[in-house]
């Protein structure tokens, strides 16, 4: 799942960060903040982070914009903030929440995680689609909407990528069919390029 994939990438980054004797913390959220562990560089801190990741469960509706505003106020010390999300929310509200982090002078990396089927839309037979966050069902003839759907989804991804980069933030798109080592290498290369620009 997207959540499991995010957990594995986040765990690897937390491990590397603490190995470098830098502090790492963790926040989980849905429509509001669920758990908040303040950063620490102690090796024993990893156990707490991994435990929290292991027990994180998908929530209901997600309101990213308000949550990001809340977190930008809570995280006082400037540092690197990495956001893992599919970013399925109102784009303008989401980008305003991200802008709040920049106003607080954080270095922000946005990692958008999607399922391949969300981008490729490989469905051909009549399919019943069910909402994950809202109880909505729709029986659809996929072939009749495939082209429009793919164009709409591509536009959404482009808006997210452009919006983040316009705010001076790193942006990375990861699909859950990518091997984790490829995802992690791509993230580290992006961070290395950012460091060279500073």
Short mmCIF file of C-alpha atoms in Angstrom, two decimals:
data_model
loop_
_atom_site.label_atom_id
_atom_site.label_comp_id
_atom_site.label_asym_id
_atom_site.label_seq_id
_atom_site.Cartn_x
_atom_site.Cartn_y
_atom_site.Cartn_z
CA UNK A 1 0.00 0.00 0.00
CA UNK A 2 1.03 3.64 -0.28
CA UNK A 3 1.17 3.85 3.52
CA UNK A 4 3.45 0.82 3.81
CA UNK A 5 5.68 2.16 1.06
CA UNK A 6 5.93 5.55 2.81
CA UNK A 7 6.78 3.81 6.11
CA UNK A 8 9.69 1.93 4.53
CA UNK A 9 11.16 4.99 2.81
CA UNK A 10 10.72 7.11 5.95
CA UNK A 11 12.34 4.42 8.12
CA UNK A 12 15.36 4.26 5.83
CA UNK A 13 15.76 8.05 5.85
CA UNK A 14 15.40 8.19 9.65
CA UNK A 15 18.06 5.49 10.00
CA UNK A 16 20.50 7.31 7.71
CA UNK A 17 19.85 10.63 9.45
CA UNK A 18 20.57 9.28 12.93
CA UNK A 19 23.60 7.36 11.64
CA UNK A 20 24.96 10.78 10.63
CA UNK A 21 24.26 11.94 14.23
CA UNK A 22 21.54 14.31 13.05
CA UNK A 23 18.17 14.48 14.77
CA UNK A 24 15.07 12.84 13.31
CA UNK A 25 11.44 13.13 14.43
CA UNK A 26 8.09 11.92 13.11
CA UNK A 27 4.52 13.13 12.75
CA UNK A 28 1.54 11.10 11.54
CA UNK A 29 -1.73 12.77 10.55
CA UNK A 30 -5.05 12.41 8.77
CA UNK A 31 -7.56 15.23 9.23
CA UNK A 32 -5.45 16.34 12.21
CA UNK A 33 -2.14 15.44 13.84
CA UNK A 34 -2.30 11.93 15.34
CA UNK A 35 1.19 11.35 16.79
CA UNK A 36 4.12 13.71 17.23
CA UNK A 37 7.62 12.57 18.26
CA UNK A 38 10.14 15.36 18.67
CA UNK A 39 13.52 15.01 16.92
CA UNK A 40 16.45 13.32 18.61
CA UNK A 41 19.81 12.07 17.37
CA UNK A 42 20.10 9.25 19.93
CA UNK A 43 20.40 5.78 18.33
CA UNK A 44 17.80 4.48 20.82
CA UNK A 45 15.34 7.01 19.35
CA UNK A 46 15.06 4.85 16.23
CA UNK A 47 13.14 2.20 18.18
CA UNK A 48 10.45 4.75 19.06
CA UNK A 49 10.21 6.02 15.48
CA UNK A 50 9.98 2.51 14.03
CA UNK A 51 7.34 1.51 16.59
CA UNK A 52 5.26 4.56 15.70
CA UNK A 53 5.57 3.85 11.97
CA UNK A 54 4.68 0.19 12.44
CA UNK A 55 1.45 1.05 14.24
CA UNK A 56 0.38 3.98 12.05
CA UNK A 57 -2.98 3.25 10.45
CA UNK A 58 -4.75 4.95 7.52
CA UNK A 59 -7.29 7.51 8.72
CA UNK A 60 -10.49 8.77 7.18
CA UNK A 61 -10.66 12.11 5.40
CA UNK A 62 -7.36 13.94 5.09
CA UNK A 63 -7.22 17.73 5.22
CA UNK A 64 -3.61 18.43 4.35
CA UNK A 65 -3.76 22.22 4.19
CA UNK A 66 -4.89 22.85 7.80
CA UNK A 67 -2.58 20.09 9.12
CA UNK A 68 0.43 21.67 7.41
CA UNK A 69 -0.41 25.08 8.90
CA UNK A 70 -0.65 23.44 12.35
CA UNK A 71 2.69 21.66 11.94
CA UNK A 72 4.44 24.75 10.64
CA UNK A 73 3.51 26.47 13.91
CA UNK A 74 4.47 23.50 16.08
CA UNK A 75 7.90 22.86 14.57
CA UNK A 76 9.83 25.81 15.95
CA UNK A 77 13.39 24.83 15.15
CA UNK A 78 14.39 25.28 11.53
CA UNK A 79 15.36 22.11 9.74
CA UNK A 80 14.59 19.66 6.97
CA UNK A 81 10.91 18.70 6.79
CA UNK A 82 10.05 15.71 4.59
CA UNK A 83 6.38 15.23 3.75
CA UNK A 84 5.15 11.83 2.54
CA UNK A 85 1.67 11.94 1.03
CA UNK A 86 -0.34 11.17 -2.08
CA UNK A 87 -1.32 14.89 -1.93
CA UNK A 88 -4.95 14.08 -2.75
CA UNK A 89 -6.45 17.31 -1.48
CA UNK A 90 -7.36 20.76 -2.70
CA UNK A 91 -4.16 21.91 -4.47
CA UNK A 92 -4.37 25.57 -3.47
CA UNK A 93 -5.02 24.84 0.21
CA UNK A 94 -2.20 22.30 0.19
CA UNK A 95 0.27 24.70 -1.41
CA UNK A 96 -0.68 27.45 1.05
CA UNK A 97 0.09 25.02 3.89
CA UNK A 98 3.48 24.24 2.33
CA UNK A 99 4.15 27.95 1.90
CA UNK A 100 3.74 28.33 5.68
CA UNK A 101 6.77 26.06 6.14
CA UNK A 102 8.80 28.25 3.81
CA UNK A 103 7.68 31.31 5.76
CA UNK A 104 9.12 29.62 8.86
CA UNK A 105 12.33 29.10 6.82
CA UNK A 106 12.28 25.31 6.82
CA UNK A 107 13.98 23.28 4.10
CA UNK A 108 11.12 21.18 2.67
CA UNK A 109 11.08 18.00 0.57
CA UNK A 110 7.73 16.75 -0.70
CA UNK A 111 7.53 13.07 -1.63
CA UNK A 112 4.31 12.25 -3.46
CA UNK A 113 3.52 8.54 -3.30
CA UNK A 114 1.02 7.04 -5.71
CA UNK A 115 -0.20 3.61 -6.76
CA UNK A 116 0.63 2.71 -10.39
CA UNK A 117 -3.06 2.13 -11.15
CA UNK A 118 -3.84 5.71 -10.14
CA UNK A 119 -1.56 6.99 -12.88
CA UNK A 120 -1.84 4.27 -15.54
CA UNK A 121 -5.57 3.53 -15.11
CA UNK A 122 -5.20 0.00 -16.56
CA UNK A 123 -8.88 -0.94 -16.16
CA UNK A 124 -10.81 -2.17 -19.18
CA UNK A 125 -13.82 -4.14 -17.98
CA UNK A 126 -16.80 -2.47 -16.20
CA UNK A 127 -15.49 -1.69 -12.73
CA UNK A 128 -17.01 -0.66 -9.41
CA UNK A 129 -14.81 2.05 -7.90
CA UNK A 130 -15.08 2.65 -4.16
CA UNK A 131 -13.87 5.73 -2.31
CA UNK A 132 -11.18 5.07 0.31
CA UNK A 133 -11.85 8.19 2.38
CA UNK A 134 -15.53 8.75 1.62
CA UNK A 135 -18.30 6.14 1.15
CA UNK A 136 -18.72 6.74 -2.58
CA UNK A 137 -19.24 3.99 -5.16
CA UNK A 138 -19.37 4.35 -8.94
CA UNK A 139 -19.90 1.61 -11.51
CA UNK A 140 -17.96 2.82 -14.55
CA UNK A 141 -17.07 1.78 -18.08
CA UNK A 142 -13.30 2.53 -17.83
CA UNK A 143 -12.62 2.67 -21.55
CA UNK A 144 -14.98 5.61 -21.94
CA UNK A 145 -13.15 7.77 -19.41
CA UNK A 146 -9.55 6.47 -19.56
CA UNK A 147 -8.13 9.21 -21.77
CA UNK A 148 -9.78 12.04 -19.83
CA UNK A 149 -8.82 10.48 -16.51
CA UNK A 150 -5.15 10.10 -17.45
CA UNK A 151 -5.01 13.69 -18.72
CA UNK A 152 -6.60 14.96 -15.49
CA UNK A 153 -4.23 12.95 -13.31
CA UNK A 154 -1.19 14.10 -15.30
CA UNK A 155 -2.34 17.71 -14.86
CA UNK A 156 -2.71 17.13 -11.11
CA UNK A 157 0.83 15.71 -10.82
CA UNK A 158 2.21 18.59 -12.86
CA UNK A 159 0.44 21.15 -10.66
CA UNK A 160 1.89 19.57 -7.53
CA UNK A 161 5.42 19.38 -8.96
CA UNK A 162 5.32 22.95 -10.29
CA UNK A 163 3.75 24.34 -7.12
CA UNK A 164 6.40 22.78 -4.90
CA UNK A 165 9.27 23.90 -7.09
CA UNK A 166 7.86 27.43 -7.30
CA UNK A 167 8.05 27.48 -3.51
CA UNK A 168 11.70 26.41 -3.66
CA UNK A 169 10.99 22.90 -2.38
CA UNK A 170 12.33 19.55 -3.54
CA UNK A 171 9.63 17.40 -5.12
CA UNK A 172 9.82 13.68 -5.79
CA UNK A 173 7.16 11.41 -7.32
CA UNK A 174 7.37 7.79 -6.17
CA UNK A 175 5.24 4.89 -7.37
CA UNK A 176 4.75 1.87 -5.15
CA UNK A 177 6.02 -0.41 -7.93
CA UNK A 178 9.48 1.20 -7.72
CA UNK A 179 12.04 -0.82 -5.72
CA UNK A 180 12.74 0.87 -2.40
CA UNK A 181 16.47 1.18 -3.11
CA UNK A 182 15.67 3.09 -6.31
CA UNK A 183 13.31 5.41 -4.42
CA UNK A 184 15.87 6.07 -1.69
CA UNK A 185 18.69 6.67 -4.18
CA UNK A 186 16.52 9.15 -6.10
CA UNK A 187 15.75 11.04 -2.87
CA UNK A 188 19.40 11.20 -1.82
CA UNK A 189 20.47 12.41 -5.28
CA UNK A 190 17.84 15.16 -5.16
CA UNK A 191 19.06 16.24 -1.73
CA UNK A 192 22.68 16.23 -2.93
CA UNK A 193 21.77 18.52 -5.85
CA UNK A 194 19.97 20.86 -3.45
CA UNK A 195 22.98 20.96 -1.12
CA UNK A 196 25.27 21.92 -4.02
CA UNK A 197 22.98 24.87 -4.86
CA UNK A 198 23.05 26.26 -1.33
#
